[in-house]
PDB file of C-alpha atoms in Angstrom:
ATOM      1  CA  MET A   3    -168.061  60.454 153.622  1.00 95.00           C
ATOM      2  CA  LYS A   4    -167.771  58.262 156.715  1.00 98.00           C
ATOM      3  CA  LEU A   5    -165.694  59.029 159.801  1.00 98.00           C
ATOM      4  CA  LEU A   6    -164.681  56.812 162.728  1.00 98.00           C
ATOM      5  CA  ILE A   7    -163.614  58.787 165.819  1.00 98.00           C
ATOM      6  CA  SER A   8    -162.216  57.449 169.090  1.00 97.00           C
ATOM      7  CA  GLY A   9    -162.541  58.974 172.552  1.00 93.00           C
ATOM      8  CA  LEU A  10    -166.221  59.941 172.599  1.00 93.00           C
ATOM      9  CA  GLY A  11    -166.047  60.646 176.336  1.00 83.00           C
ATOM     10  CA  GLY A  12    -163.859  63.734 175.874  1.00 86.00           C
ATOM     11  CA  SER A  13    -164.934  67.348 176.275  1.00 90.00           C
ATOM     12  CA  LEU A  14    -164.999  67.926 172.493  1.00 93.00           C
ATOM     13  CA  PHE A  15    -168.451  66.379 172.553  1.00 93.00           C
ATOM     14  CA  PRO A  16    -171.298  66.887 171.861  1.00 94.00           C
ATOM     15  CA  TYR A  17    -170.273  70.123 170.092  1.00 96.00           C
ATOM     16  CA  LEU A  18    -167.996  68.302 167.641  1.00 96.00           C
ATOM     17  CA  HIS A  19    -170.688  65.825 166.637  1.00 97.00           C
ATOM     18  CA  ASP A  20    -173.255  68.572 166.076  1.00 96.00           C
ATOM     19  CA  SER A  21    -170.770  70.381 163.842  1.00 96.00           C
ATOM     20  CA  LEU A  22    -169.784  67.395 161.721  1.00 97.00           C
ATOM     21  CA  LYS A  23    -173.077  65.501 161.442  1.00 97.00           C
ATOM     22  CA  VAL A  24    -174.328  67.909 158.777  1.00 95.00           C
ATOM     23  CA  ASP A  25    -171.800  66.669 156.235  1.00 96.00           C
ATOM     24  CA  TYR A  26    -170.572  63.266 157.440  1.00 97.00           C
ATOM     25  CA  GLU A  27    -171.786  59.899 158.653  1.00 98.00           C
ATOM     26  CA  ILE A  28    -169.974  59.508 161.976  1.00 98.00           C
ATOM     27  CA  HIS A  29    -169.181  56.412 164.022  1.00 98.00           C
ATOM     28  CA  TYR A  30    -167.551  56.438 167.452  1.00 98.00           C
ATOM     29  CA  VAL A  31    -165.535  53.950 169.455  1.00 97.00           C
ATOM     30  CA  ASP A  32    -164.965  54.147 173.202  1.00 97.00           C
ATOM     31  CA  ALA A  33    -164.330  51.709 176.047  1.00 96.00           C
ATOM     32  CA  ASP A  34    -166.920  53.346 178.309  1.00 96.00           C
ATOM     33  CA  SER A  35    -170.186  51.469 177.818  1.00 94.00           C
ATOM     34  CA  GLN A  36    -172.068  54.062 179.895  1.00 95.00           C
ATOM     35  CA  LEU A  37    -171.703  56.606 177.089  1.00 95.00           C
ATOM     36  CA  LYS A  38    -174.631  54.988 175.287  1.00 94.00           C
ATOM     37  CA  PHE A  39    -176.868  56.518 177.963  1.00 94.00           C
ATOM     38  CA  LEU A  40    -175.393  59.999 177.445  1.00 93.00           C
ATOM     39  CA  TYR A  41    -175.485  59.782 173.638  1.00 94.00           C
ATOM     40  CA  PRO A  42    -178.271  57.301 172.836  1.00 93.00           C
ATOM     41  CA  ASN A  43    -178.680  58.471 169.234  1.00 94.00           C
ATOM     42  CA  LEU A  44    -175.048  58.196 168.145  1.00 97.00           C
ATOM     43  CA  ASN A  45    -173.346  55.323 166.325  1.00 98.00           C
ATOM     44  CA  LEU A  46    -171.341  54.226 169.367  1.00 97.00           C
ATOM     45  CA  HIS A  47    -169.313  51.006 169.268  1.00 97.00           C
ATOM     46  CA  VAL A  48    -168.071  49.890 172.677  1.00 97.00           C
ATOM     47  CA  SER A  49    -164.476  48.705 172.549  1.00 97.00           C
ATOM     48  CA  PRO A  50    -161.956  47.056 174.849  1.00 97.00           C
ATOM     49  CA  LEU A  51    -159.123  49.236 176.163  1.00 96.00           C
ATOM     50  CA  ILE A  52    -156.405  50.166 173.689  1.00 95.00           C
ATOM     51  CA  SER A  53    -153.970  47.902 175.553  1.00 94.00           C
ATOM     52  CA  ASP A  54    -156.239  44.918 174.895  1.00 97.00           C
ATOM     53  CA  GLU A  55    -155.211  42.735 171.941  1.00 96.00           C
ATOM     54  CA  ARG A  56    -158.810  42.843 170.699  1.00 97.00           C
ATOM     55  CA  TYR A  57    -158.800  46.617 170.139  1.00 97.00           C
ATOM     56  CA  TRP A  58    -157.198  46.823 166.697  1.00 97.00           C
ATOM     57  CA  PRO A  59    -159.091  43.867 165.215  1.00 97.00           C
ATOM     58  CA  LEU A  60    -162.285  45.665 166.285  1.00 98.00           C
ATOM     59  CA  ILE A  61    -161.174  48.908 164.622  1.00 98.00           C
ATOM     60  CA  LYS A  62    -160.442  47.056 161.394  1.00 98.00           C
ATOM     61  CA  ALA A  63    -163.790  45.253 161.578  1.00 98.00           C
ATOM     62  CA  LEU A  64    -165.633  48.571 161.986  1.00 98.00           C
ATOM     63  CA  ILE A  65    -163.721  50.104 159.088  1.00 98.00           C
ATOM     64  CA  GLU A  66    -164.630  47.170 156.885  1.00 98.00           C
ATOM     65  CA  LYS A  67    -168.257  46.849 157.985  1.00 98.00           C
ATOM     66  CA  PHE A  68    -169.177  50.532 157.691  1.00 98.00           C
ATOM     67  CA  LYS A  69    -166.800  51.390 154.821  1.00 98.00           C
ATOM     68  CA  ILE A  70    -165.063  54.074 156.859  1.00 98.00           C
ATOM     69  CA  ASP A  71    -163.133  56.680 154.856  1.00 98.00           C
ATOM     70  CA  PHE A  72    -161.271  58.447 157.688  1.00 98.00           C
ATOM     71  CA  TYR A  73    -160.196  57.349 161.161  1.00 98.00           C
ATOM     72  CA  ILE A  74    -159.561  60.134 163.701  1.00 98.00           C
ATOM     73  CA  PRO A  75    -157.686  58.904 166.804  1.00 97.00           C
ATOM     74  CA  LEU A  76    -158.110  61.237 169.784  1.00 96.00           C
ATOM     75  CA  ILE A  77    -156.390  59.045 172.384  1.00 94.00           C
ATOM     76  CA  ASP A  78    -152.620  59.455 172.695  1.00 94.00           C
ATOM     77  CA  GLU A  79    -151.880  55.770 173.231  1.00 93.00           C
ATOM     78  CA  GLU A  80    -153.321  54.765 169.861  1.00 96.00           C
ATOM     79  CA  ILE A  81    -151.999  57.470 167.525  1.00 96.00           C
ATOM     80  CA  VAL A  82    -148.685  55.903 166.486  1.00 97.00           C
ATOM     81  CA  GLU A  83    -150.180  52.441 166.040  1.00 96.00           C
ATOM     82  CA  ALA A  84    -153.097  53.853 164.051  1.00 97.00           C
ATOM     83  CA  LYS A  85    -150.838  55.737 161.671  1.00 96.00           C
ATOM     84  CA  ARG A  86    -148.549  52.777 161.058  1.00 94.00           C
ATOM     85  CA  ASN A  87    -151.043  49.915 160.932  1.00 93.00           C
ATOM     86  CA  ILE A  88    -154.479  51.351 160.121  1.00 97.00           C
ATOM     87  CA  GLU A  89    -153.544  53.916 157.451  1.00 95.00           C
ATOM     88  CA  GLY A  90    -154.242  52.272 154.107  1.00 93.00           C
ATOM     89  CA  PHE A  91    -156.350  49.410 155.467  1.00 96.00           C
ATOM     90  CA  ARG A  92    -159.307  49.245 153.077  1.00 95.00           C
ATOM     91  CA  ASP A  93    -158.002  52.599 151.763  1.00 96.00           C
ATOM     92  CA  VAL A  94    -158.833  54.344 155.039  1.00 97.00           C
ATOM     93  CA  LYS A  95    -156.909  57.538 155.892  1.00 97.00           C
ATOM     94  CA  VAL A  96    -155.862  58.338 159.464  1.00 98.00           C
ATOM     95  CA  ILE A  97    -156.153  62.020 160.395  1.00 98.00           C
ATOM     96  CA  SER A  98    -153.117  62.461 162.613  1.00 98.00           C
ATOM     97  CA  PRO A  99    -149.504  63.591 162.237  1.00 98.00           C
ATOM     98  CA  THR A 100    -146.814  61.206 161.045  1.00 98.00           C
ATOM     99  CA  ALA A 101    -145.875  58.313 163.314  1.00 97.00           C
ATOM    100  CA  ASN A 102    -142.382  59.761 163.808  1.00 97.00           C
ATOM    101  CA  PHE A 103    -143.692  63.187 164.847  1.00 98.00           C
ATOM    102  CA  SER A 104    -146.229  61.572 167.157  1.00 98.00           C
ATOM    103  CA  GLU A 105    -143.621  59.338 168.799  1.00 97.00           C
ATOM    104  CA  LEU A 106    -141.438  62.369 169.432  1.00 98.00           C
ATOM    105  CA  CYS A 107    -144.271  64.362 171.021  1.00 97.00           C
ATOM    106  CA  LEU A 108    -145.345  61.471 173.233  1.00 96.00           C
ATOM    107  CA  ASN A 109    -141.854  61.278 174.751  1.00 97.00           C
ATOM    108  CA  LYS A 110    -141.705  64.602 176.569  1.00 97.00           C
ATOM    109  CA  PHE A 111    -137.986  64.404 177.377  1.00 97.00           C
ATOM    110  CA  ALA A 112    -137.034  63.650 173.761  1.00 98.00           C
ATOM    111  CA  LEU A 113    -139.344  66.458 172.623  1.00 98.00           C
ATOM    112  CA  MET A 114    -137.699  69.009 174.924  1.00 98.00           C
ATOM    113  CA  LYS A 115    -134.262  68.053 173.564  1.00 98.00           C
ATOM    114  CA  LYS A 116    -135.433  68.235 169.954  1.00 98.00           C
ATOM    115  CA  LEU A 117    -137.044  71.655 170.431  1.00 98.00           C
ATOM    116  CA  LYS A 118    -133.843  72.958 171.989  1.00 98.00           C
ATOM    117  CA  ASP A 119    -131.576  71.495 169.305  1.00 98.00           C
ATOM    118  CA  ALA A 120    -133.783  72.955 166.562  1.00 98.00           C
ATOM    119  CA  GLY A 121    -133.711  76.411 168.165  1.00 97.00           C
ATOM    120  CA  ILE A 122    -137.485  76.439 168.617  1.00 98.00           C
ATOM    121  CA  SER A 123    -137.859  76.546 172.414  1.00 98.00           C
ATOM    122  CA  GLU A 124    -135.770  75.738 175.469  1.00 97.00           C
ATOM    123  CA  VAL A 125    -137.051  74.565 178.830  1.00 97.00           C
ATOM    124  CA  ILE A 126    -134.459  73.148 181.241  1.00 97.00           C
ATOM    125  CA  SER A 127    -135.380  69.478 181.641  1.00 97.00           C
ATOM    126  CA  TYR A 128    -134.050  66.510 183.599  1.00 97.00           C
ATOM    127  CA  THR A 129    -135.181  62.962 183.925  1.00 97.00           C
ATOM    128  CA  GLY A 130    -135.759  62.104 187.573  1.00 96.00           C
ATOM    129  CA  ASP A 131    -132.790  59.729 187.723  1.00 96.00           C
ATOM    130  CA  GLN A 132    -130.465  62.448 186.380  1.00 95.00           C
ATOM    131  CA  TYR A 133    -131.730  65.193 188.660  1.00 94.00           C
ATOM    132  CA  ARG A 134    -129.447  66.347 191.487  1.00 93.00           C
ATOM    133  CA  SER A 135    -131.444  69.303 192.872  1.00 92.00           C
ATOM    134  CA  GLU A 136    -129.994  71.652 190.229  1.00 95.00           C
ATOM    135  CA  LEU A 137    -133.205  73.704 190.113  1.00 95.00           C
ATOM    136  CA  GLY A 138    -133.946  73.965 193.810  1.00 94.00           C
ATOM    137  CA  PHE A 139    -137.633  74.230 194.666  1.00 95.00           C
ATOM    138  CA  PRO A 140    -140.377  74.590 193.615  1.00 96.00           C
ATOM    139  CA  ILE A 141    -140.153  72.331 190.571  1.00 97.00           C
ATOM    140  CA  PHE A 142    -142.629  70.854 188.137  1.00 95.00           C
ATOM    141  CA  ILE A 143    -142.778  67.082 187.665  1.00 96.00           C
ATOM    142  CA  LYS A 144    -144.693  64.933 185.199  1.00 95.00           C
ATOM    143  CA  PRO A 145    -144.470  61.535 183.501  1.00 96.00           C
ATOM    144  CA  ILE A 146    -142.302  61.434 180.385  1.00 96.00           C
ATOM    145  CA  SER A 147    -145.043  59.402 178.713  1.00 93.00           C
ATOM    146  CA  GLY A 148    -148.571  60.313 179.731  1.00 78.00           C
ATOM    147  CA  ARG A 149    -151.551  62.419 178.829  1.00 73.00           C
ATOM    148  CA  GLY A 150    -153.852  64.939 180.425  1.00 66.00           C
ATOM    149  CA  SER A 151    -153.009  65.956 183.979  1.00 70.00           C
ATOM    150  CA  ARG A 152    -152.085  62.470 185.196  1.00 82.00           C
ATOM    151  CA  GLY A 153    -149.050  62.528 187.456  1.00 88.00           C
ATOM    152  CA  ILE A 154    -148.422  66.252 186.954  1.00 92.00           C
ATOM    153  CA  MET A 155    -147.548  68.101 190.156  1.00 94.00           C
ATOM    154  CA  LYS A 156    -145.825  71.128 191.611  1.00 95.00           C
ATOM    155  CA  ILE A 157    -143.232  69.989 194.155  1.00 97.00           C
ATOM    156  CA  ASN A 158    -142.185  72.378 196.900  1.00 96.00           C
ATOM    157  CA  ASN A 159    -139.537  70.416 198.826  1.00 96.00           C
ATOM    158  CA  GLN A 160    -137.545  67.177 198.970  1.00 94.00           C
ATOM    159  CA  GLU A 161    -140.104  65.472 201.207  1.00 95.00           C
ATOM    160  CA  GLN A 162    -142.808  66.038 198.609  1.00 96.00           C
ATOM    161  CA  LEU A 163    -140.528  64.740 195.863  1.00 95.00           C
ATOM    162  CA  ASP A 164    -139.823  61.541 197.816  1.00 94.00           C
ATOM    163  CA  ALA A 165    -143.534  61.124 198.518  1.00 96.00           C
ATOM    164  CA  TYR A 166    -144.369  61.631 194.824  1.00 95.00           C
ATOM    165  CA  TYR A 167    -142.428  58.536 193.814  1.00 95.00           C
ATOM    166  CA  ARG A 168    -144.041  56.462 196.561  1.00 94.00           C
ATOM    167  CA  LEU A 169    -147.607  57.619 195.980  1.00 94.00           C
ATOM    168  CA  GLU A 170    -147.726  58.051 192.188  1.00 93.00           C
ATOM    169  CA  GLY A 171    -145.822  54.860 191.443  1.00 92.00           C
ATOM    170  CA  TYR A 172    -143.351  56.251 188.911  1.00 94.00           C
ATOM    171  CA  THR A 173    -139.651  55.462 189.005  1.00 95.00           C
ATOM    172  CA  PRO A 174    -137.238  58.425 188.660  1.00 96.00           C
ATOM    173  CA  SER A 175    -136.352  57.421 185.088  1.00 96.00           C
ATOM    174  CA  GLU A 176    -140.035  57.698 184.099  1.00 96.00           C
ATOM    175  CA  VAL A 177    -140.518  61.366 185.029  1.00 97.00           C
ATOM    176  CA  LEU A 178    -139.494  64.752 183.715  1.00 97.00           C
ATOM    177  CA  ILE A 179    -138.410  67.543 186.087  1.00 97.00           C
ATOM    178  CA  GLN A 180    -138.546  71.177 184.959  1.00 97.00           C
ATOM    179  CA  PRO A 181    -138.499  74.611 186.559  1.00 96.00           C
ATOM    180  CA  LEU A 182    -141.797  76.272 187.372  1.00 94.00           C
ATOM    181  CA  LEU A 183    -142.545  78.530 184.390  1.00 95.00           C
ATOM    182  CA  ASN A 184    -144.028  81.964 185.034  1.00 95.00           C
ATOM    183  CA  GLY A 185    -146.112  83.806 182.474  1.00 97.00           C
ATOM    184  CA  VAL A 186    -149.289  83.497 180.402  1.00 98.00           C
ATOM    185  CA  GLU A 187    -150.340  80.040 179.245  1.00 97.00           C
ATOM    186  CA  TYR A 188    -151.617  79.371 175.732  1.00 98.00           C
ATOM    187  CA  THR A 189    -153.013  76.336 173.998  1.00 98.00           C
ATOM    188  CA  VAL A 190    -152.412  76.540 170.264  1.00 98.00           C
ATOM    189  CA  GLY A 191    -154.097  74.397 167.650  1.00 98.00           C
ATOM    190  CA  ALA A 192    -152.173  73.965 164.401  1.00 98.00           C
ATOM    191  CA  LEU A 193    -153.050  72.125 161.227  1.00 98.00           C
ATOM    192  CA  THR A 194    -150.993  70.984 158.282  1.00 98.00           C
ATOM    193  CA  ASN A 195    -152.264  68.719 155.546  1.00 98.00           C
ATOM    194  CA  ASN A 196    -150.549  65.465 154.605  1.00 97.00           C
ATOM    195  CA  ARG A 197    -148.168  67.476 152.395  1.00 98.00           C
ATOM    196  CA  ASN A 198    -147.195  69.610 155.406  1.00 98.00           C
ATOM    197  CA  ASP A 199    -148.773  72.789 154.048  1.00 98.00           C
ATOM    198  CA  LEU A 200    -149.783  75.020 156.962  1.00 98.00           C
ATOM    199  CA  LEU A 201    -153.566  75.450 156.909  1.00 98.00           C
ATOM    200  CA  SER A 202    -154.338  77.128 160.249  1.00 98.00           C
ATOM    201  CA  ILE A 203    -152.952  78.395 163.555  1.00 98.00           C
ATOM    202  CA  SER A 204    -155.367  78.997 166.429  1.00 98.00           C
ATOM    203  CA  SER A 205    -153.987  80.524 169.624  1.00 98.00           C
ATOM    204  CA  LYS A 206    -156.132  80.509 172.747  1.00 98.00           C
ATOM    205  CA  ARG A 207    -155.066  82.283 175.929  1.00 98.00           C
ATOM    206  CA  ILE A 208    -156.025  80.182 178.923  1.00 98.00           C
ATOM    207  CA  ILE A 209    -157.924  81.949 181.663  1.00 97.00           C
ATOM    208  CA  LYS A 210    -158.859  78.939 183.781  1.00 95.00           C
ATOM    209  CA  LYS A 211    -157.627  75.373 183.600  1.00 91.00           C
ATOM    210  CA  LYS A 212    -158.170  72.286 185.705  1.00 85.00           C
ATOM    211  CA  GLY A 213    -157.012  69.189 183.845  1.00 80.00           C
ATOM    212  CA  ILE A 214    -158.636  70.580 180.696  1.00 87.00           C
ATOM    213  CA  THR A 215    -159.115  74.184 179.633  1.00 93.00           C
ATOM    214  CA  GLN A 216    -162.293  75.551 181.187  1.00 95.00           C
ATOM    215  CA  ILE A 217    -162.161  79.218 180.154  1.00 97.00           C
ATOM    216  CA  ALA A 218    -160.112  80.585 177.251  1.00 98.00           C
ATOM    217  CA  ILE A 219    -160.150  83.369 174.667  1.00 98.00           C
ATOM    218  CA  THR A 220    -158.931  83.390 171.069  1.00 98.00           C
ATOM    219  CA  GLU A 221    -155.987  85.709 170.497  1.00 97.00           C
ATOM    220  CA  ASN A 222    -153.986  86.119 167.304  1.00 94.00           C
ATOM    221  CA  ASN A 223    -150.319  86.359 168.287  1.00 96.00           C
ATOM    222  CA  LEU A 224    -147.600  86.801 165.665  1.00 97.00           C
ATOM    223  CA  ALA A 225    -144.795  85.653 167.980  1.00 98.00           C
ATOM    224  CA  ILE A 226    -146.601  82.375 168.624  1.00 98.00           C
ATOM    225  CA  ASP A 227    -147.379  81.988 164.916  1.00 98.00           C
ATOM    226  CA  LEU A 228    -143.673  82.254 164.082  1.00 98.00           C
ATOM    227  CA  VAL A 229    -142.816  79.502 166.580  1.00 98.00           C
ATOM    228  CA  VAL A 230    -145.549  77.226 165.199  1.00 98.00           C
ATOM    229  CA  LYS A 231    -144.310  77.827 161.647  1.00 98.00           C
ATOM    230  CA  LYS A 232    -140.827  76.777 162.760  1.00 98.00           C
ATOM    231  CA  ILE A 233    -142.247  73.564 164.269  1.00 98.00           C
ATOM    232  CA  VAL A 234    -143.905  72.830 160.926  1.00 98.00           C
ATOM    233  CA  GLU A 235    -140.717  73.521 158.963  1.00 98.00           C
ATOM    234  CA  GLU A 236    -138.355  71.611 161.271  1.00 98.00           C
ATOM    235  CA  LEU A 237    -140.457  68.671 162.484  1.00 98.00           C
ATOM    236  CA  MET A 238    -142.780  68.033 159.497  1.00 98.00           C
ATOM    237  CA  PRO A 239    -145.946  66.994 161.367  1.00 98.00           C
ATOM    238  CA  CYS A 240    -148.169  66.502 158.284  1.00 98.00           C
ATOM    239  CA  GLY A 241    -151.337  66.597 160.385  1.00 98.00           C
ATOM    240  CA  PRO A 242    -153.103  68.243 163.337  1.00 98.00           C
ATOM    241  CA  PHE A 243    -151.261  69.055 166.561  1.00 98.00           C
ATOM    242  CA  ASN A 244    -151.657  71.196 169.652  1.00 98.00           C
ATOM    243  CA  VAL A 245    -148.904  73.197 171.359  1.00 98.00           C
ATOM    244  CA  GLN A 246    -148.965  73.969 175.091  1.00 97.00           C
ATOM    245  CA  LEU A 247    -146.740  76.921 175.967  1.00 98.00           C
ATOM    246  CA  ILE A 248    -145.980  79.737 178.366  1.00 98.00           C
ATOM    247  CA  MET A 249    -145.176  83.265 177.226  1.00 98.00           C
ATOM    248  CA  THR A 250    -142.903  84.757 179.880  1.00 97.00           C
ATOM    249  CA  PRO A 251    -143.105  88.410 181.008  1.00 97.00           C
ATOM    250  CA  SER A 252    -140.069  89.117 178.797  1.00 96.00           C
ATOM    251  CA  GLY A 253    -141.817  87.649 175.742  1.00 96.00           C
ATOM    252  CA  ASP A 254    -139.948  84.332 175.539  1.00 97.00           C
ATOM    253  CA  ILE A 255    -142.003  81.365 174.376  1.00 98.00           C
ATOM    254  CA  LYS A 256    -141.519  78.192 176.396  1.00 98.00           C
ATOM    255  CA  ILE A 257    -143.131  75.089 174.922  1.00 98.00           C
ATOM    256  CA  PHE A 258    -143.762  72.433 177.551  1.00 96.00           C
ATOM    257  CA  GLU A 259    -145.872  69.984 175.574  1.00 96.00           C
ATOM    258  CA  ILE A 260    -147.067  69.152 172.065  1.00 97.00           C
ATOM    259  CA  ASN A 261    -150.062  66.844 171.586  1.00 96.00           C
ATOM    260  CA  PRO A 262    -150.092  65.070 168.186  1.00 98.00           C
ATOM    261  CA  ARG A 263    -153.859  65.280 167.712  1.00 97.00           C
ATOM    262  CA  PHE A 264    -156.831  67.592 167.894  1.00 97.00           C
ATOM    263  CA  SER A 265    -157.251  69.074 171.387  1.00 95.00           C
ATOM    264  CA  THR A 266    -160.230  69.764 173.620  1.00 94.00           C
ATOM    265  CA  THR A 267    -160.172  73.424 172.478  1.00 96.00           C
ATOM    266  CA  THR A 268    -160.475  72.514 168.783  1.00 97.00           C
ATOM    267  CA  ILE A 269    -164.135  73.439 169.120  1.00 97.00           C
ATOM    268  CA  MET A 270    -163.038  77.090 169.482  1.00 98.00           C
ATOM    269  CA  GLU A 271    -161.382  76.851 166.078  1.00 98.00           C
ATOM    270  CA  ILE A 272    -164.556  75.495 164.504  1.00 98.00           C
ATOM    271  CA  GLU A 273    -166.750  78.123 166.160  1.00 98.00           C
ATOM    272  CA  GLY A 274    -164.239  80.835 165.227  1.00 98.00           C
ATOM    273  CA  GLY A 275    -164.288  80.058 161.515  1.00 97.00           C
ATOM    274  CA  ALA A 276    -161.060  78.016 161.200  1.00 97.00           C
ATOM    275  CA  ASP A 277    -162.523  74.493 161.126  1.00 97.00           C
ATOM    276  CA  PRO A 278    -159.510  72.113 161.028  1.00 98.00           C
ATOM    277  CA  PHE A 279    -161.541  68.973 160.263  1.00 97.00           C
ATOM    278  CA  ARG A 280    -163.022  70.250 157.022  1.00 97.00           C
ATOM    279  CA  ALA A 281    -159.790  72.027 156.099  1.00 98.00           C
ATOM    280  CA  TYR A 282    -157.801  68.789 156.369  1.00 98.00           C
ATOM    281  CA  LEU A 283    -160.357  66.867 154.320  1.00 97.00           C
ATOM    282  CA  ASN A 284    -160.590  69.619 151.708  1.00 97.00           C
ATOM    283  CA  TYR A 285    -156.817  69.793 151.188  1.00 98.00           C
ATOM    284  CA  LEU A 286    -155.836  66.156 151.506  1.00 97.00           C
ATOM    285  CA  ASP A 287    -153.327  65.384 148.726  1.00 97.00           C
ATOM    286  CA  LYS A 288    -153.685  68.965 147.473  1.00 98.00           C
ATOM    287  CA  ASP A 289    -151.288  71.892 147.592  1.00 97.00           C
ATOM    288  CA  TYR A 290    -152.252  74.845 149.792  1.00 97.00           C
ATOM    289  CA  ARG A 291    -150.430  78.098 149.076  1.00 95.00           C
ATOM    290  CA  ASP A 292    -152.732  80.662 150.699  1.00 97.00           C
ATOM    291  CA  MET A 293    -152.205  82.371 154.063  1.00 97.00           C
ATOM    292  CA  TYR A 294    -152.944  80.096 157.009  1.00 98.00           C
ATOM    293  CA  LYS A 295    -156.293  80.757 158.646  1.00 98.00           C
ATOM    294  CA  THR A 296    -156.910  81.958 162.205  1.00 98.00           C
ATOM    295  CA  PRO A 297    -160.169  82.056 164.185  1.00 97.00           C
ATOM    296  CA  ILE A 298    -161.906  85.326 165.009  1.00 98.00           C
ATOM    297  CA  GLU A 299    -160.295  87.097 167.960  1.00 97.00           C
ATOM    298  CA  ASN A 300    -161.695  87.720 171.439  1.00 98.00           C
ATOM    299  CA  MET A 301    -164.075  84.767 171.379  1.00 98.00           C
ATOM    300  CA  TYR A 302    -164.460  83.082 174.752  1.00 98.00           C
ATOM    301  CA  LEU A 303    -164.980  79.450 175.596  1.00 97.00           C
ATOM    302  CA  HIS A 304    -166.553  78.872 179.007  1.00 96.00           C
ATOM    303  CA  ARG A 305    -167.176  75.239 179.846  1.00 94.00           C
ATOM    304  CA  ARG A 306    -169.822  74.318 182.390  1.00 89.00           C
ATOM    305  CA  TRP A 307    -171.210  71.076 183.788  1.00 85.00           C
ATOM    306  CA  ASP A 308    -174.524  69.454 182.928  1.00 86.00           C
ATOM    307  CA  ASN A 309    -176.368  67.068 185.245  1.00 89.00           C
ATOM    308  CA  ILE A 310    -177.476  63.979 183.332  1.00 88.00           C
ATOM    309  CA  PHE A 311    -179.532  61.204 184.901  1.00 92.00           C
ATOM    310  CA  TYR A 312    -180.188  57.734 183.510  1.00 90.00           C
ATOM    311  CA  HIS A 313    -181.004  54.169 184.557  1.00 88.00           C
ATOM    312  CA  ALA A 314    -178.422  51.628 183.389  1.00 81.00           C
TER     313      ALA A 314
END
């Protein structure tokens, strides 16, 4: 079976490759040509940026040339397009949620409204152009469409808010303003197959985070599981997704983001015995009626840096 995966430069690697290479022939696509020096033995295909009109013709050419069976998009900007226009090309399957679910998740304001209306989670949210200092300060601000930690900031006063728009370059209508949430942060991997059967839930309590999770521990949590099950029932993802949430001191669960893809902590699920990649492939177009799987508890992830030298 042959896989094509985008976003080789992410922190899933090289662990993910080492896990999958046993059973699959894997090809990668990334716009960073320097990655060939970090991973000289991988099947890396250098691509233009996703915004470039040449990107999708290249993906189709790679699928055709190497007879790819599954495409796994790990970059937010490509997920919707991949699901709508790559799924079915030369019979390839795209491992991602539905295009509708992905579109919803990638619009953070629309997602907050949907979660509230469905009775899943409520976080007070304003677009910047609608905000009239209802929350006071401090507040949390982030782009409505964006990924990672780009443009995310704690704002302590009006002067900082004014400076944010000038320095970050967003207009008020492009940002989401929310109260500062207090509690314990979790990142939760969830997997449904293409029939929306729930295959796994993997909760990780974050201990240290800077852009990406640096230290975390697996923790089975029934309250979180119930919220994830409601997301599956109400929003019908039909694929992998990752929930970012805060559990408040009173036990309320506040979802502030859902990523419609595998996350950087998916490697904890694999190491903990709840491998979502193989589970999805094993139950594609098949019914799953067993209890959803969870990784072993109290397993830590502690990311560290390596120093790598090369001559380009």
